[in-house]
Coordinates of C-alpha atoms and ligand atoms in Angstrom, one line a residue:
M1 CA -10.8 -41.6 40.0
N2 CA -14.0 -40.1 38.8
T3 CA -14.0 -37.8 35.8
V4 CA -17.1 -35.9 36.9
E5 CA -15.5 -35.3 40.4
L6 CA -12.3 -34.0 38.8
I7 CA -14.2 -31.6 36.4
R8 CA -16.2 -30.4 39.5
K9 CA -12.9 -29.9 41.5
K10 CA -11.4 -27.8 38.7
R11 CA -14.7 -25.9 38.1
N12 CA -14.7 -25.0 41.8
G13 CA -11.2 -23.6 41.5
F14 CA -9.2 -26.3 43.3
E15 CA -5.7 -27.5 42.4
L16 CA -5.6 -30.9 40.7
T17 CA -2.9 -33.3 41.7
T18 CA -0.3 -34.6 39.1
E19 CA -2.0 -38.0 39.2
E20 CA -5.5 -36.5 38.6
I21 CA -4.1 -34.6 35.6
E22 CA -2.5 -37.7 34.2
F23 CA -5.8 -39.6 34.7
L24 CA -7.7 -37.0 32.6
I25 CA -5.1 -36.7 29.8
S26 CA -4.5 -40.4 29.5
G27 CA -8.2 -41.1 29.7
Y28 CA -9.0 -38.7 26.9
T29 CA -6.1 -39.8 24.7
K30 CA -7.2 -43.5 25.1
N31 CA -10.8 -42.6 24.3
K32 CA -12.0 -43.5 27.7
I33 CA -13.2 -40.0 28.4
P34 CA -15.6 -38.6 25.8
D35 CA -15.4 -35.2 24.1
Y36 CA -18.3 -33.8 26.1
Q37 CA -16.6 -34.4 29.4
F38 CA -13.2 -33.3 28.3
S39 CA -14.8 -30.1 26.8
A40 CA -16.2 -29.4 30.2
F41 CA -12.8 -29.9 31.8
L42 CA -11.2 -27.6 29.2
M43 CA -13.7 -24.9 29.9
S44 CA -13.1 -25.2 33.7
V45 CA -9.4 -24.8 33.1
F46 CA -10.2 -21.8 30.8
F47 CA -12.1 -20.1 33.6
K48 CA -10.1 -21.2 36.7
G49 CA -6.6 -21.5 35.3
M50 CA -3.8 -23.7 36.6
S51 CA -1.0 -23.3 39.0
T52 CA 2.7 -23.6 37.8
K53 CA 2.7 -27.2 39.3
E54 CA -0.5 -28.1 37.5
T55 CA 0.8 -26.6 34.2
A56 CA 4.0 -28.7 34.5
A57 CA 2.0 -31.8 35.2
L58 CA -0.3 -31.1 32.2
T59 CA 2.7 -30.6 29.9
K60 CA 4.4 -33.8 31.2
A61 CA 1.2 -35.9 30.8
M62 CA 0.8 -34.6 27.3
L63 CA 4.4 -35.1 26.4
Y64 CA 4.5 -38.7 27.7
S65 CA 1.3 -39.5 25.9
G66 CA 3.7 -40.3 23.1
K67 CA 7.4 -40.7 22.4
V68 CA 10.2 -38.3 23.2
I69 CA 12.6 -38.4 20.2
D70 CA 16.3 -38.7 20.7
L71 CA 18.3 -36.8 18.1
G72 CA 21.6 -37.5 19.9
S73 CA 23.0 -39.4 17.0
I74 CA 22.7 -36.3 14.7
K75 CA 25.6 -33.9 14.8
G76 CA 25.2 -30.3 15.7
T77 CA 22.7 -28.4 17.8
K78 CA 19.0 -28.6 17.2
V79 CA 16.9 -25.5 17.7
D80 CA 13.2 -24.8 16.9
K81 CA 10.9 -21.9 17.0
H82 CA 7.2 -21.8 18.0
S83 CA 4.7 -19.1 17.7
T84 CA 1.6 -18.8 19.9
G85 CA -0.3 -18.0 16.7
G86 CA -1.3 -15.1 14.6
V87 CA -2.8 -13.9 11.3
G88 CA -0.4 -14.1 8.3
D89 CA 2.3 -15.5 10.6
K90 CA 4.4 -17.4 8.1
T91 CA 7.8 -16.9 9.7
S92 CA 8.4 -20.7 10.2
L93 CA 8.4 -21.3 6.5
I94 CA 11.0 -18.6 6.0
L95 CA 13.2 -19.1 9.0
A96 CA 13.5 -22.9 9.0
P97 CA 15.5 -22.8 5.7
I98 CA 17.5 -19.7 6.9
V99 CA 18.6 -21.3 10.1
A100 CA 19.4 -24.7 8.5
A101 CA 21.4 -22.8 5.9
A102 CA 23.3 -21.2 8.7
G103 CA 24.3 -24.6 10.1
V104 CA 21.8 -25.1 12.9
N105 CA 19.5 -28.1 12.7
V106 CA 15.8 -27.2 12.8
P107 CA 13.5 -30.1 13.7
M108 CA 10.0 -28.6 13.6
I109 CA 6.8 -30.2 14.7
S110 CA 4.0 -27.8 13.9
G111 CA 0.3 -27.5 14.3
R112 CA -2.7 -26.8 12.1
G113 CA -4.8 -23.6 12.0
L114 CA -6.4 -22.9 15.4
G115 CA -9.4 -20.5 15.8
H116 CA -8.7 -17.4 13.6
T117 CA -5.0 -18.2 13.3
G118 CA -3.3 -20.2 10.5
G119 CA -1.1 -23.3 11.0
T120 CA 2.2 -24.1 9.4
L121 CA 1.1 -27.6 8.5
D122 CA -1.9 -26.4 6.5
K123 CA 0.3 -23.9 4.7
L124 CA 2.9 -26.5 3.8
E125 CA 0.2 -28.9 2.6
A126 CA -0.9 -26.2 0.1
I127 CA 2.3 -27.2 -1.8
N128 CA 1.1 -30.2 -3.9
G129 CA 2.6 -33.4 -2.7
F130 CA 4.3 -32.0 0.4
R131 CA 4.3 -34.7 3.1
T132 CA 4.0 -33.5 6.7
D133 CA 3.2 -37.1 8.0
L134 CA 6.7 -38.5 8.1
N135 CA 7.4 -41.3 10.4
L136 CA 10.1 -41.1 13.0
S137 CA 12.9 -42.6 11.0
Q138 CA 12.0 -40.4 8.0
Y139 CA 12.0 -37.4 10.4
K140 CA 15.5 -38.3 11.6
N141 CA 16.8 -39.0 8.1
T142 CA 15.4 -35.7 6.7
I143 CA 17.1 -33.7 9.4
K144 CA 20.3 -35.6 8.9
K145 CA 20.3 -35.0 5.1
C146 CA 19.1 -31.4 4.9
G147 CA 19.2 -29.8 8.4
A148 CA 15.5 -29.0 8.6
V149 CA 12.3 -31.0 8.7
L150 CA 8.7 -29.7 9.2
I151 CA 6.1 -32.3 10.2
G152 CA 2.9 -32.6 12.2
Q153 CA 2.4 -34.7 15.2
T154 CA 2.5 -38.4 14.3
A155 CA 0.5 -41.0 16.3
N156 CA 3.7 -41.2 18.4
I157 CA 4.4 -37.5 19.1
A158 CA 2.3 -35.8 21.7
P159 CA -0.9 -37.5 20.6
A160 CA -2.7 -35.9 23.5
D161 CA -2.1 -32.5 22.1
K162 CA -3.3 -33.5 18.6
L163 CA -6.6 -34.5 20.1
I164 CA -7.0 -31.7 22.6
Y165 CA -5.9 -29.1 20.1
S166 CA -8.7 -29.8 17.7
L167 CA -11.2 -30.0 20.5
R168 CA -10.1 -26.6 21.9
D169 CA -10.4 -25.2 18.4
V170 CA -14.1 -25.8 18.4
T171 CA -15.0 -25.3 22.0
A172 CA -13.7 -21.7 22.5
T173 CA -11.0 -22.9 24.9
V174 CA -7.9 -21.8 23.0
E175 CA -7.0 -18.6 24.8
S176 CA -5.8 -20.2 28.0
I177 CA -2.3 -19.8 29.3
P178 CA -1.9 -23.3 30.8
L179 CA -3.6 -25.0 27.8
I180 CA -1.4 -23.1 25.4
T181 CA 1.7 -23.9 27.5
G182 CA 0.9 -27.6 27.6
S183 CA 0.1 -27.7 23.9
I184 CA 3.2 -25.9 22.7
M185 CA 5.7 -27.4 25.1
S186 CA 4.5 -31.1 24.8
K187 CA 5.1 -30.9 21.0
K188 CA 8.4 -29.0 21.3
L189 CA 9.9 -31.2 24.1
A190 CA 9.1 -34.3 22.1
E191 CA 11.1 -33.1 19.1
G192 CA 14.6 -33.8 20.5
I193 CA 15.6 -30.1 20.6
D194 CA 18.5 -28.5 22.5
G195 CA 17.0 -25.0 22.3
L196 CA 13.7 -23.2 21.6
V197 CA 12.8 -19.7 20.5
L198 CA 9.3 -18.7 21.4
D199 CA 7.4 -16.0 19.5
V200 CA 4.7 -14.9 21.8
K201 CA 2.2 -12.7 19.9
T202 CA 0.3 -9.9 21.4
G203 CA -2.4 -7.7 19.9
S204 CA -5.8 -7.9 18.3
G205 CA -4.9 -10.9 16.2
A206 CA -3.2 -12.9 19.0
F207 CA -4.7 -15.1 21.6
M208 CA -3.1 -12.8 24.2
K209 CA -4.6 -9.4 23.4
K210 CA -2.9 -7.7 26.3
M211 CA 0.9 -7.3 26.7
S212 CA 0.6 -8.3 30.4
D213 CA -1.0 -11.6 29.4
A214 CA 1.6 -12.2 26.7
K215 CA 4.3 -11.7 29.3
T216 CA 2.6 -14.2 31.7
L217 CA 2.4 -16.7 28.8
A218 CA 6.0 -16.2 27.9
E219 CA 7.1 -16.7 31.5
S220 CA 4.9 -19.9 31.7
L221 CA 6.5 -21.2 28.5
I222 CA 10.1 -20.3 29.6
N223 CA 9.6 -21.9 33.1
T224 CA 8.3 -25.1 31.5
A225 CA 11.2 -25.3 29.0
K226 CA 13.7 -24.7 31.8
E227 CA 12.2 -27.5 33.9
F228 CA 13.1 -29.8 31.0
D229 CA 16.7 -28.3 30.7
K230 CA 16.2 -26.6 27.4
K231 CA 17.9 -23.4 26.3
V232 CA 15.1 -21.0 25.8
L233 CA 14.4 -17.4 24.7
A234 CA 11.1 -15.7 24.1
M235 CA 10.3 -12.6 22.0
I236 CA 7.0 -10.8 22.4
T237 CA 6.0 -9.5 19.0
D238 CA 3.3 -7.4 17.6
M239 CA 0.1 -9.0 16.2
N240 CA -2.1 -5.9 15.8
Q241 CA -2.2 -6.3 12.0
P242 CA -1.4 -9.2 9.7
L243 CA 2.3 -10.1 9.5
G244 CA 3.3 -9.4 5.9
N245 CA 0.4 -8.9 3.4
Y246 CA -0.7 -12.4 2.5
I247 CA -3.2 -14.4 4.6
G248 CA -4.3 -17.9 3.6
N249 CA -2.4 -21.1 3.0
W250 CA -1.0 -20.9 -0.5
L251 CA -0.9 -17.1 -0.4
E252 CA 1.5 -17.4 2.6
V253 CA 3.7 -20.0 0.9
Y254 CA 3.8 -17.5 -2.0
E255 CA 4.9 -14.6 0.1
S256 CA 7.4 -16.7 2.0
A257 CA 9.0 -17.9 -1.3
K258 CA 9.2 -14.3 -2.5
V259 CA 10.9 -13.2 0.8
L260 CA 13.4 -16.1 0.4
Q261 CA 14.0 -14.9 -3.2
G262 CA 15.0 -11.6 -1.8
E263 CA 11.8 -9.5 -1.7
Y264 CA 11.7 -7.2 1.3
V265 CA 8.5 -7.0 3.3
E266 CA 9.4 -4.8 6.3
D267 CA 7.4 -6.2 9.2
L268 CA 7.6 -9.8 8.1
C269 CA 11.4 -9.6 7.4
T270 CA 12.1 -7.8 10.7
V271 CA 10.3 -10.4 12.8
T272 CA 11.6 -13.3 10.9
H273 CA 15.3 -12.2 11.0
N274 CA 15.0 -11.5 14.8
L275 CA 13.6 -14.9 15.5
A276 CA 16.1 -16.6 13.1
G277 CA 18.9 -14.6 14.7
A278 CA 17.9 -15.8 18.1
M279 CA 17.8 -19.4 16.9
I280 CA 21.3 -19.0 15.3
F281 CA 22.5 -17.6 18.6
L282 CA 21.0 -20.4 20.7
G283 CA 22.4 -22.9 18.2
G284 CA 25.9 -21.6 18.9
K285 CA 26.6 -20.1 15.4
A286 CA 26.6 -16.5 16.6
K287 CA 27.8 -14.7 19.7
S288 CA 24.7 -12.6 20.1
I289 CA 21.2 -12.2 18.6
E290 CA 22.5 -9.2 16.6
E291 CA 25.2 -11.3 15.0
G292 CA 22.6 -14.0 14.4
I293 CA 20.4 -11.4 12.6
Q294 CA 23.3 -10.4 10.3
I295 CA 23.9 -14.1 9.5
S296 CA 20.2 -14.6 8.8
E297 CA 20.0 -11.6 6.4
E298 CA 23.2 -12.9 4.7
M299 CA 21.5 -16.4 4.2
V300 CA 18.7 -14.7 2.2
K301 CA 21.0 -12.3 0.3
S302 CA 23.3 -15.1 -0.8
G303 CA 20.4 -17.3 -2.0
K304 CA 21.5 -20.1 0.4
A305 CA 18.2 -19.9 2.3
Y306 CA 16.1 -20.1 -0.9
D307 CA 18.1 -23.1 -2.1
K308 CA 17.6 -24.8 1.3
F309 CA 13.8 -24.1 1.0
L310 CA 13.8 -25.9 -2.3
E311 CA 15.8 -28.7 -0.8
V312 CA 13.3 -29.1 2.1
V313 CA 10.3 -29.0 -0.3
K314 CA 11.9 -31.6 -2.5
I315 CA 12.9 -34.0 0.2
Q316 CA 9.4 -33.8 1.7
K317 CA 8.0 -34.6 -1.7
G318 CA 6.5 -31.2 -2.5
D319 CA 6.3 -30.0 -6.1
I320 CA 9.3 -27.7 -6.4
N321 CA 8.2 -26.6 -9.9
L322 CA 5.3 -24.9 -8.2
I323 CA 7.7 -22.9 -6.0
K324 CA 9.9 -22.1 -9.0
N325 CA 6.8 -21.0 -11.0
L326 CA 4.7 -19.4 -8.2
E327 CA 2.2 -17.9 -10.6
S328 CA 1.2 -21.4 -11.9
Y329 CA -0.8 -22.2 -8.8
P330 CA -4.6 -22.7 -9.5
K331 CA -6.6 -19.6 -8.8
A332 CA -9.7 -19.3 -6.7
K333 CA -12.9 -19.2 -8.7
F334 CA -13.8 -15.7 -7.4
S335 CA -11.8 -12.6 -6.4
D336 CA -12.9 -9.2 -5.4
K337 CA -11.5 -5.9 -3.9
V338 CA -12.3 -4.0 -0.7
L339 CA -11.8 -0.2 -1.4
A340 CA -11.2 2.6 1.1
E341 CA -14.3 4.6 1.8
K342 CA -12.5 7.8 2.8
D343 CA -9.0 9.4 3.2
G344 CA -7.0 9.0 6.4
Y345 CA -4.1 7.4 8.2
L346 CA -4.6 3.7 9.2
K347 CA -5.0 3.8 13.0
S348 CA -6.0 0.3 13.8
V349 CA -6.9 -3.1 12.4
D350 CA -9.1 -5.6 14.2
N351 CA -6.8 -8.4 13.2
Y352 CA -9.1 -11.1 14.7
E353 CA -11.7 -10.0 12.2
I354 CA -9.2 -10.4 9.4
G355 CA -8.3 -13.9 10.5
M356 CA -12.0 -14.8 10.7
A357 CA -12.6 -13.2 7.3
A358 CA -9.9 -15.6 5.9
L359 CA -11.7 -18.5 7.6
D360 CA -15.0 -17.4 6.0
L361 CA -13.4 -17.5 2.6
G362 CA -12.3 -21.2 3.2
A363 CA -8.7 -20.7 4.6
G364 CA -9.5 -22.2 8.0
R365 CA -11.8 -24.6 9.9
A366 CA -15.1 -23.7 11.7
T367 CA -15.5 -27.4 12.7
K368 CA -13.1 -30.3 13.2
E369 CA -14.2 -31.9 10.0
D370 CA -13.9 -28.8 7.7
I371 CA -11.6 -29.1 4.7
I372 CA -9.3 -26.2 4.0
D373 CA -9.2 -24.5 0.6
P374 CA -5.5 -23.7 0.1
K375 CA -6.4 -21.1 -2.6
A376 CA -8.6 -19.0 -0.3
G377 CA -7.4 -15.9 1.5
I378 CA -6.7 -12.2 1.5
I379 CA -4.0 -9.9 0.4
F380 CA -4.2 -7.1 2.9
N381 CA -2.3 -4.0 1.7
P382 CA -2.1 -1.2 4.2
K383 CA 0.0 -1.1 7.4
I384 CA -0.8 0.9 10.5
G385 CA 0.4 4.5 10.0
M386 CA 0.1 4.4 6.2
K387 CA -1.8 7.2 4.5
I388 CA -4.8 6.0 2.6
K389 CA -6.9 7.7 -0.1
K390 CA -10.5 7.1 -0.8
G391 CA -10.7 4.3 -3.4
D392 CA -7.3 2.7 -2.5
V393 CA -7.4 -1.1 -2.5
I394 CA -7.4 -2.1 1.1
A395 CA -7.7 -5.8 0.4
E396 CA -8.1 -8.4 -2.3
I397 CA -10.0 -11.5 -1.5
F398 CA -9.9 -15.0 -3.1
T399 CA -12.5 -17.7 -2.6
D400 CA -14.6 -20.5 -4.2
R401 CA -17.5 -19.5 -1.8
K402 CA -19.4 -16.9 -3.8
K403 CA -22.0 -16.3 -1.2
M404 CA -19.4 -15.2 1.4
I405 CA -18.0 -12.4 -0.7
D406 CA -20.2 -9.5 0.4
K407 CA -20.1 -10.6 4.1
V408 CA -16.3 -10.8 4.0
K409 CA -15.9 -7.4 2.2
T410 CA -18.0 -5.8 4.9
R411 CA -16.1 -7.6 7.7
I412 CA -12.8 -6.3 6.3
S413 CA -14.1 -2.8 5.8
N414 CA -15.4 -2.7 9.4
S415 CA -12.2 -4.0 10.8
I416 CA -10.1 -0.9 10.0
E417 CA -10.2 2.5 11.6
L418 CA -8.8 5.6 10.0
S419 CA -7.7 8.8 11.6
N420 CA -7.2 12.3 10.3
N421 CA -4.0 12.6 12.4
K422 CA -0.7 10.9 11.7
V423 CA -0.3 7.5 13.4
S424 CA 3.0 5.9 14.5
K425 CA 3.8 2.4 13.5
P426 CA 3.6 -0.3 16.2
K427 CA 6.8 -1.6 17.7
L428 CA 7.4 -5.0 16.2
I429 CA 9.7 -6.6 18.8
K430 CA 8.2 -5.5 22.1
S431 CA 10.3 -7.5 24.5
I432 CA 12.9 -10.3 24.8
L433 CA 12.8 -12.6 27.8
S434 CA 15.1 -15.4 28.7
Ligands
URA1 N1 0.1 -23.1 19.2 C1 0.0 -24.3 19.7 O1 0.7 -25.2 19.3 N2 -0.9 -24.5 20.7 C2 -1.7 -23.6 21.1 O2 -2.5 -23.9 22.0 C3 -1.6 -22.3 20.6 C4 -0.7 -22.0 19.6

């Protein structure tokens, strides 16, 4: 087969065969196809899309670029959650210990920040010492011992996704339904799970801005999971403003630990308990999602989820003293405030801009080689519908990059729209599909 011919075929809108897709994925993974050709292929998929058959072939080729883990020797059901990505989306950090404390195993293989969105791995690595690079036997032992494990792709697990993910991040080819489907499902199917809860985000801070696209993505993910005989459920959730108030890697660990210690952050807690409830339900520990939500809330109230979080951090070699003394984390060199310029009700937030502002401060990557600053980020205070007075603190920013401060303050100021009339809050859980 000829790579140029296959790029041209996709570019001209034709369907690729399973063998052709396998050729491209395996060629890129084995370093036989260079970045520049694969980028052109990704861009062709971005514009021309893929059929259901092509998407399944893409997922399969990415999945079998590595190992599929067998967790059959571990007792109990194994359920994971995956988000399509958002700003301030830290639910994995909170729900993995909740669900494990409720008796459902959570084997979680996560990704890094992508585009304007944060990644669970980068957040976990903000905890000094936390190891996300466990090998397969350490992965299995950890789940056996404490019921939850959070790692990144190893060289064995969906290596194709690891490579393609970072190439997509820097070639503007993230927001593509087949590419997102292949990326998420190849990682998730490799984990050895019985069930999967999908958090498909929609809104200005999501890859799928429109509800109709989010629904199409949810259906694409569900169909692919079903092809592999997995129990699956998808929630379409709101991403028109940051989830919770903290954006940035350590800041998100901080807010997650606070929630696990019992602090109530309305939107973050609602979305997290819904997803956790669905996982507990799929894991067979509740008769319905509603009952799962009650169990999830109980795990936080009783302190069992927080204890489980400490157990996970400790077993993965993170510094638990840091979690127990959250204020002891090193501070960014510079901080500043963005103040409201007038009175009004918060009408909308350009959440993509908030994600990009966090990236400007050092919380994300603009190129594959960029190194993340875990201290960098934003505390974004208001929520849509809130009444704001001139001079209120809209956001606090933290960075070591002094020269970015003015640009970021303007970016955040310009990202919000105020109205003289009352504004209703957005619905957080927009739809549940199974
Ligand atoms: N999360 C992933 O793992 N992959 C994507 O492509 C988008 C979100």
